[in-house]
């Protein structure tokens, strides 16, 4: 009797468990994704939206490029061109900037977009920490029927660059919101571009944009754009290979190089390549230690095997940089001498500069007689580049203490100048910020998470200020050349490789347009793309 | 102390700010106050049910945790239920019938799975069942927020996590049953004519399951963070990824809130384990009395 009871209990328990499993496996097995075959474009991304906060989530803001247009945009050559503002001009002293609004932009709820909306947007931005410079410098804003003028308390020649990234928000919606950054909603959000954000759902990892019914410009082909974000690149690559999405986009980055060959064999995608503004570079501590010695920097620049680094890190989707630091994809790029791997030259420079291995132990000594030991501090994501660079330096007699640290420790060490060398990256915006051409990374007067602020050379700072004080294109071209010559001569940083940004795009779709700022995520692209006939 | 400065994360990578603004932000966040004062404020707020505010996600911490907690409970809770149930049964069988081919195969599978890095196994299953077979979706907790869609999305993540739990418990239970079966009481029961199955399920399993309960108490402590790898592979917006992002961003309010919840759950699980010990093995109560 007892045995039977136990058996019964065991059997019923097993059945229950099996049912649960079957229910789980089959319960939703036949649910198909809500694929809308008609005119829907699907984009995979690694830029995860963590919170449905239109103004509080950094990645959410990235996708507003096509729904809440910025005043200006960048073309494929890196030049600033019209967008929401059809024209713009500055006063001779660059304290007053006027933007004339294009009337094809209308809010998706039917409300006309006015210069008041633009004024509201920029003034709102001035209240945020991330764009606090506006609050510090903007003293007045005036509007007319079709234009808005911003008046600053000091000249600001780079304002057009700054206004590439601020999405315009509707005043009639947001003026009554007490804490806009804290406002969360799954949508819809009123937009003014070709599309508006219909919904965002962090649980389904999907952002959906739909055509703006009040858009007065040329009509885009696709009715709906779906942005699908993935927490890992393997999953997004699988989704692409399987044809679940039409393309891949990631801010300041590329489709993973290692996954490109699979897509090439897949034959479903065109592999779109564009030279990137972003790249990895070796930064020197110019303020103390051996990094302050120009001869040492020159020797290091000759000791690096750029070809090997480029092949290993970009799998061939890159090129060997020049001493000018600035990549060819930036405006006013100047051809500078290429960086050349020449370990013998590195050794000669070091010897001539007094770094001699007098005790023949394979490690050179500094002119003071100390062993030449440098601290190379890097973040985990640059460990491959770090190991290679350390190896190259050891080959020419420089002992390297390679410290691989997590990101927060890196910020601390970097900001307190507790390193000799470091490896970090530039982003498109980073290269454009401050006085353009990468100046934001080196100008010692700057602060910020990713910048080194190591160069306090008065000549350099003066050059930065000169760039900041003009909008004259002839002058800018001249300064651009000077700054690249400065980089080539003084080597505050050495680009390790220039890279191509890879964007796989569905072979059946044509018309893609890529800019150095945000790749294919731009209004021109979404206006042009359509299926191949 | 965690290295780094939360203000730096709050400002962003390529942003220029004045030292005055940095000071202002530091004061706004209360980070300019001495540590003991910050701790007192935290305790005072906590007593009022306030876990703090995340300046990265621009929301109260309690709200952020509560939004994600049900998904984590669904993922980990279901996986624990399945993994423990099957693991215990399979482990008991593998330990009791060591010479049978099925038992050997189960043990082998258990070893293989428990030796496989979770991320790798997750990716393999993702590749097979999502990419190649197309049975499950690529990402997310659902496509549309309805039961069928949720089940479709959660099945593979739950199955993956269940496999780990199953494998570990199979090995623990197997070892435990192996020890118990060589005791005198099972042999005595057999000599009285009780069948092998009866002895196993009625007597041996009760004693052998005690290490599993201990393991359960430990597992429960990690319920919020333990599924991180699964959440990353399947792009799930739950507690593990919240914690991961908070660590990367130095989002102290979220971290302190999460650690508190984890600590409470760990204490709760240990109390539960103690109670279960007493129920399963009455000798423990007797000894206490």
PDB file of C-alpha atoms in Angstrom, chain A residues 2-3 6 10 13-14 17 20-21 23-25 27-29 31-34 50-51 53 56-57 129-130 132 136 179 181-182 201-206 228-232 234-235 238-239 241-242 244 406-409 411-412 415 425 427 429-430 433-434 441 445-451, chain B residues 2-5 8-9 11-18 21 25 53 56-58 63 68 71 78 81-82 85-86 89 119 123 126-127 130-132 134-136 138-145 148-149 151-152 155 158 194-195 198 201-202 231-237 241 245 247-248 250:
ATOM      1  CA  UNK A   2       2.788   2.355   1.024  1.00  0.00           C
ATOM      2  CA  UNK A   3       4.800   1.470  -2.086  1.00  0.00           C
ATOM      3  CA  UNK A   6       4.868   6.520  -3.402  1.00  0.00           C
ATOM      4  CA  UNK A  10       6.059   9.912  -8.299  1.00  0.00           C
ATOM      5  CA  UNK A  13       4.714  14.546 -10.140  1.00  0.00           C
ATOM      6  CA  UNK A  14       6.477  13.412 -13.313  1.00  0.00           C
ATOM      7  CA  UNK A  17       6.549  18.327 -14.732  1.00  0.00           C
ATOM      8  CA  UNK A  20       4.942  22.102 -17.737  1.00  0.00           C
ATOM      9  CA  UNK A  21       7.807  21.423 -20.105  1.00  0.00           C
ATOM     10  CA  UNK A  23       3.560  23.806 -22.317  1.00  0.00           C
ATOM     11  CA  UNK A  24       6.719  25.873 -22.300  1.00  0.00           C
ATOM     12  CA  UNK A  25       8.117  24.395 -25.489  1.00  0.00           C
ATOM     13  CA  UNK A  27       2.874  26.995 -25.855  1.00  0.00           C
ATOM     14  CA  UNK A  28       4.234  29.839 -27.857  1.00  0.00           C
ATOM     15  CA  UNK A  29       6.155  27.906 -30.454  1.00  0.00           C
ATOM     16  CA  UNK A  31       3.791  32.537 -32.447  1.00  0.00           C
ATOM     17  CA  UNK A  32       5.313  34.390 -35.306  1.00  0.00           C
ATOM     18  CA  UNK A  33       6.882  37.791 -35.080  1.00  0.00           C
ATOM     19  CA  UNK A  34       4.636  40.587 -36.129  1.00  0.00           C
ATOM     20  CA  UNK A  50      17.761  50.969 -21.307  1.00  0.00           C
ATOM     21  CA  UNK A  51      14.909  53.265 -20.431  1.00  0.00           C
ATOM     22  CA  UNK A  53      12.984  58.061 -21.639  1.00  0.00           C
ATOM     23  CA  UNK A  56      17.025  60.715 -20.583  1.00  0.00           C
ATOM     24  CA  UNK A  57      18.403  57.707 -22.417  1.00  0.00           C
ATOM     25  CA  UNK A 129      24.788  68.829 -17.693  1.00  0.00           C
ATOM     26  CA  UNK A 130      25.768  67.205 -20.980  1.00  0.00           C
ATOM     27  CA  UNK A 132      25.777  72.867 -20.019  1.00  0.00           C
ATOM     28  CA  UNK A 136      26.783  79.169 -19.641  1.00  0.00           C
ATOM     29  CA  UNK A 179      11.353  66.867 -15.431  1.00  0.00           C
ATOM     30  CA  UNK A 181      14.608  63.490 -18.515  1.00  0.00           C
ATOM     31  CA  UNK A 182      12.560  61.495 -16.026  1.00  0.00           C
ATOM     32  CA  UNK A 201       9.566  48.808 -25.790  1.00  0.00           C
ATOM     33  CA  UNK A 202      12.626  47.886 -23.751  1.00  0.00           C
ATOM     34  CA  UNK A 203      11.191  44.439 -23.068  1.00  0.00           C
ATOM     35  CA  UNK A 204      10.855  43.514 -26.709  1.00  0.00           C
ATOM     36  CA  UNK A 205      14.047  45.506 -27.461  1.00  0.00           C
ATOM     37  CA  UNK A 206      12.319  47.310 -30.303  1.00  0.00           C
ATOM     38  CA  UNK A 228      16.021  46.016 -32.948  1.00  0.00           C
ATOM     39  CA  UNK A 229      18.713  46.117 -30.329  1.00  0.00           C
ATOM     40  CA  UNK A 230      20.719  43.138 -29.152  1.00  0.00           C
ATOM     41  CA  UNK A 231      22.775  42.731 -25.999  1.00  0.00           C
ATOM     42  CA  UNK A 232      25.472  40.795 -27.812  1.00  0.00           C
ATOM     43  CA  UNK A 234      26.709  37.203 -31.879  1.00  0.00           C
ATOM     44  CA  UNK A 235      22.930  37.370 -31.680  1.00  0.00           C
ATOM     45  CA  UNK A 238      22.898  35.566 -36.434  1.00  0.00           C
ATOM     46  CA  UNK A 239      19.820  37.726 -37.026  1.00  0.00           C
ATOM     47  CA  UNK A 241      22.673  36.082 -41.494  1.00  0.00           C
ATOM     48  CA  UNK A 242      19.202  34.692 -41.166  1.00  0.00           C
ATOM     49  CA  UNK A 244      15.707  38.810 -39.861  1.00  0.00           C
ATOM     50  CA  UNK A 406      38.535  48.289 -15.903  1.00  0.00           C
ATOM     51  CA  UNK A 407      37.085  51.456 -17.318  1.00  0.00           C
ATOM     52  CA  UNK A 408      36.603  53.365 -14.054  1.00  0.00           C
ATOM     53  CA  UNK A 409      40.156  52.773 -12.936  1.00  0.00           C
ATOM     54  CA  UNK A 411      39.430  57.194 -15.981  1.00  0.00           C
ATOM     55  CA  UNK A 412      41.036  57.726 -12.595  1.00  0.00           C
ATOM     56  CA  UNK A 415      42.756  62.005 -15.210  1.00  0.00           C
ATOM     57  CA  UNK A 425      39.826  55.426 -29.146  1.00  0.00           C
ATOM     58  CA  UNK A 427      34.674  58.681 -31.718  1.00  0.00           C
ATOM     59  CA  UNK A 429      31.893  63.314 -32.272  1.00  0.00           C
ATOM     60  CA  UNK A 430      35.129  63.244 -30.296  1.00  0.00           C
ATOM     61  CA  UNK A 433      34.363  68.421 -30.794  1.00  0.00           C
ATOM     62  CA  UNK A 434      36.211  71.424 -29.441  1.00  0.00           C
ATOM     63  CA  UNK A 441      41.409  64.796 -26.964  1.00  0.00           C
ATOM     64  CA  UNK A 445      42.111  72.789 -20.787  1.00  0.00           C
ATOM     65  CA  UNK A 446      39.401  70.247 -21.479  1.00  0.00           C
ATOM     66  CA  UNK A 447      37.791  67.659 -19.257  1.00  0.00           C
ATOM     67  CA  UNK A 448      35.717  64.625 -20.085  1.00  0.00           C
ATOM     68  CA  UNK A 449      35.475  60.907 -19.825  1.00  0.00           C
ATOM     69  CA  UNK A 450      37.357  59.949 -22.962  1.00  0.00           C
ATOM     70  CA  UNK A 451      39.814  62.814 -23.374  1.00  0.00           C
TER      71      UNK A 451
ATOM     72  CA  UNK B   2      34.774  50.992  -6.338  1.00  0.00           C
ATOM     73  CA  UNK B   3      37.276  52.974  -8.398  1.00  0.00           C
ATOM     74  CA  UNK B   4      36.166  55.892 -10.541  1.00  0.00           C
ATOM     75  CA  UNK B   5      33.860  58.848 -10.318  1.00  0.00           C
ATOM     76  CA  UNK B   8      32.320  61.249 -15.104  1.00  0.00           C
ATOM     77  CA  UNK B   9      29.875  58.558 -16.217  1.00  0.00           C
ATOM     78  CA  UNK B  11      28.464  63.526 -18.081  1.00  0.00           C
ATOM     79  CA  UNK B  12      29.433  61.261 -20.939  1.00  0.00           C
ATOM     80  CA  UNK B  13      32.436  60.495 -23.076  1.00  0.00           C
ATOM     81  CA  UNK B  14      33.050  63.499 -25.285  1.00  0.00           C
ATOM     82  CA  UNK B  15      31.475  66.281 -23.296  1.00  0.00           C
ATOM     83  CA  UNK B  16      33.133  69.441 -22.095  1.00  0.00           C
ATOM     84  CA  UNK B  17      32.048  70.719 -18.699  1.00  0.00           C
ATOM     85  CA  UNK B  18      33.338  73.379 -16.385  1.00  0.00           C
ATOM     86  CA  UNK B  21      29.336  72.256 -13.118  1.00  0.00           C
ATOM     87  CA  UNK B  25      26.536  67.871  -9.945  1.00  0.00           C
ATOM     88  CA  UNK B  53      17.050  57.673  -7.555  1.00  0.00           C
ATOM     89  CA  UNK B  56      21.465  57.468 -15.288  1.00  0.00           C
ATOM     90  CA  UNK B  57      18.078  55.939 -15.922  1.00  0.00           C
ATOM     91  CA  UNK B  58      16.211  58.921 -14.501  1.00  0.00           C
ATOM     92  CA  UNK B  63      10.554  51.376  -9.655  1.00  0.00           C
ATOM     93  CA  UNK B  68      12.408  43.915 -13.852  1.00  0.00           C
ATOM     94  CA  UNK B  71      10.912  38.875 -15.429  1.00  0.00           C
ATOM     95  CA  UNK B  78      10.948  28.570 -13.512  1.00  0.00           C
ATOM     96  CA  UNK B  81      11.835  24.618 -10.477  1.00  0.00           C
ATOM     97  CA  UNK B  82      12.612  22.625 -13.608  1.00  0.00           C
ATOM     98  CA  UNK B  85      13.077  18.765 -10.066  1.00  0.00           C
ATOM     99  CA  UNK B  86      14.697  16.966 -12.947  1.00  0.00           C
ATOM    100  CA  UNK B  89      15.250  12.825  -9.899  1.00  0.00           C
ATOM    101  CA  UNK B 119      27.994  31.800 -22.064  1.00  0.00           C
ATOM    102  CA  UNK B 123      25.395  30.514 -27.506  1.00  0.00           C
ATOM    103  CA  UNK B 126      21.020  29.894 -29.388  1.00  0.00           C
ATOM    104  CA  UNK B 127      22.792  28.855 -32.562  1.00  0.00           C
ATOM    105  CA  UNK B 130      17.256  30.028 -32.894  1.00  0.00           C
ATOM    106  CA  UNK B 131      19.594  30.354 -35.834  1.00  0.00           C
ATOM    107  CA  UNK B 132      19.517  26.917 -37.430  1.00  0.00           C
ATOM    108  CA  UNK B 134      14.338  28.853 -36.142  1.00  0.00           C
ATOM    109  CA  UNK B 135      12.165  27.567 -33.296  1.00  0.00           C
ATOM    110  CA  UNK B 136      12.659  30.552 -31.051  1.00  0.00           C
ATOM    111  CA  UNK B 138      16.337  36.168 -31.558  1.00  0.00           C
ATOM    112  CA  UNK B 139      15.778  38.518 -28.676  1.00  0.00           C
ATOM    113  CA  UNK B 140      13.573  40.141 -26.115  1.00  0.00           C
ATOM    114  CA  UNK B 141      11.073  39.136 -23.488  1.00  0.00           C
ATOM    115  CA  UNK B 142       8.242  39.201 -26.006  1.00  0.00           C
ATOM    116  CA  UNK B 143       7.258  40.478 -29.428  1.00  0.00           C
ATOM    117  CA  UNK B 144       3.827  41.542 -28.245  1.00  0.00           C
ATOM    118  CA  UNK B 145       3.026  41.590 -24.544  1.00  0.00           C
ATOM    119  CA  UNK B 148       1.866  33.134 -25.872  1.00  0.00           C
ATOM    120  CA  UNK B 149       4.557  35.531 -27.052  1.00  0.00           C
ATOM    121  CA  UNK B 151       6.270  31.852 -23.468  1.00  0.00           C
ATOM    122  CA  UNK B 152       7.740  31.669 -26.946  1.00  0.00           C
ATOM    123  CA  UNK B 155      11.286  29.008 -23.333  1.00  0.00           C
ATOM    124  CA  UNK B 158      14.562  29.109 -19.232  1.00  0.00           C
ATOM    125  CA  UNK B 194      11.024  -3.413   0.180  1.00  0.00           C
ATOM    126  CA  UNK B 195      11.643  -2.818  -3.498  1.00  0.00           C
ATOM    127  CA  UNK B 198      10.569   2.174  -2.635  1.00  0.00           C
ATOM    128  CA  UNK B 201      12.086   7.285  -2.919  1.00  0.00           C
ATOM    129  CA  UNK B 202      10.859   6.666   0.580  1.00  0.00           C
ATOM    130  CA  UNK B 231      20.046  37.815 -20.284  1.00  0.00           C
ATOM    131  CA  UNK B 232      22.917  39.014 -22.464  1.00  0.00           C
ATOM    132  CA  UNK B 233      22.649  36.198 -24.988  1.00  0.00           C
ATOM    133  CA  UNK B 234      18.895  36.520 -25.356  1.00  0.00           C
ATOM    134  CA  UNK B 235      18.802  40.324 -24.925  1.00  0.00           C
ATOM    135  CA  UNK B 236      16.473  40.179 -21.930  1.00  0.00           C
ATOM    136  CA  UNK B 237      15.700  43.300 -19.963  1.00  0.00           C
ATOM    137  CA  UNK B 241      21.434  43.354 -17.075  1.00  0.00           C
ATOM    138  CA  UNK B 245      24.806  48.355 -16.545  1.00  0.00           C
ATOM    139  CA  UNK B 247      28.259  48.517 -12.371  1.00  0.00           C
ATOM    140  CA  UNK B 248      29.582  49.852 -15.664  1.00  0.00           C
ATOM    141  CA  UNK B 250      28.792  53.522 -11.395  1.00  0.00           C
TER     142      UNK B 250
END
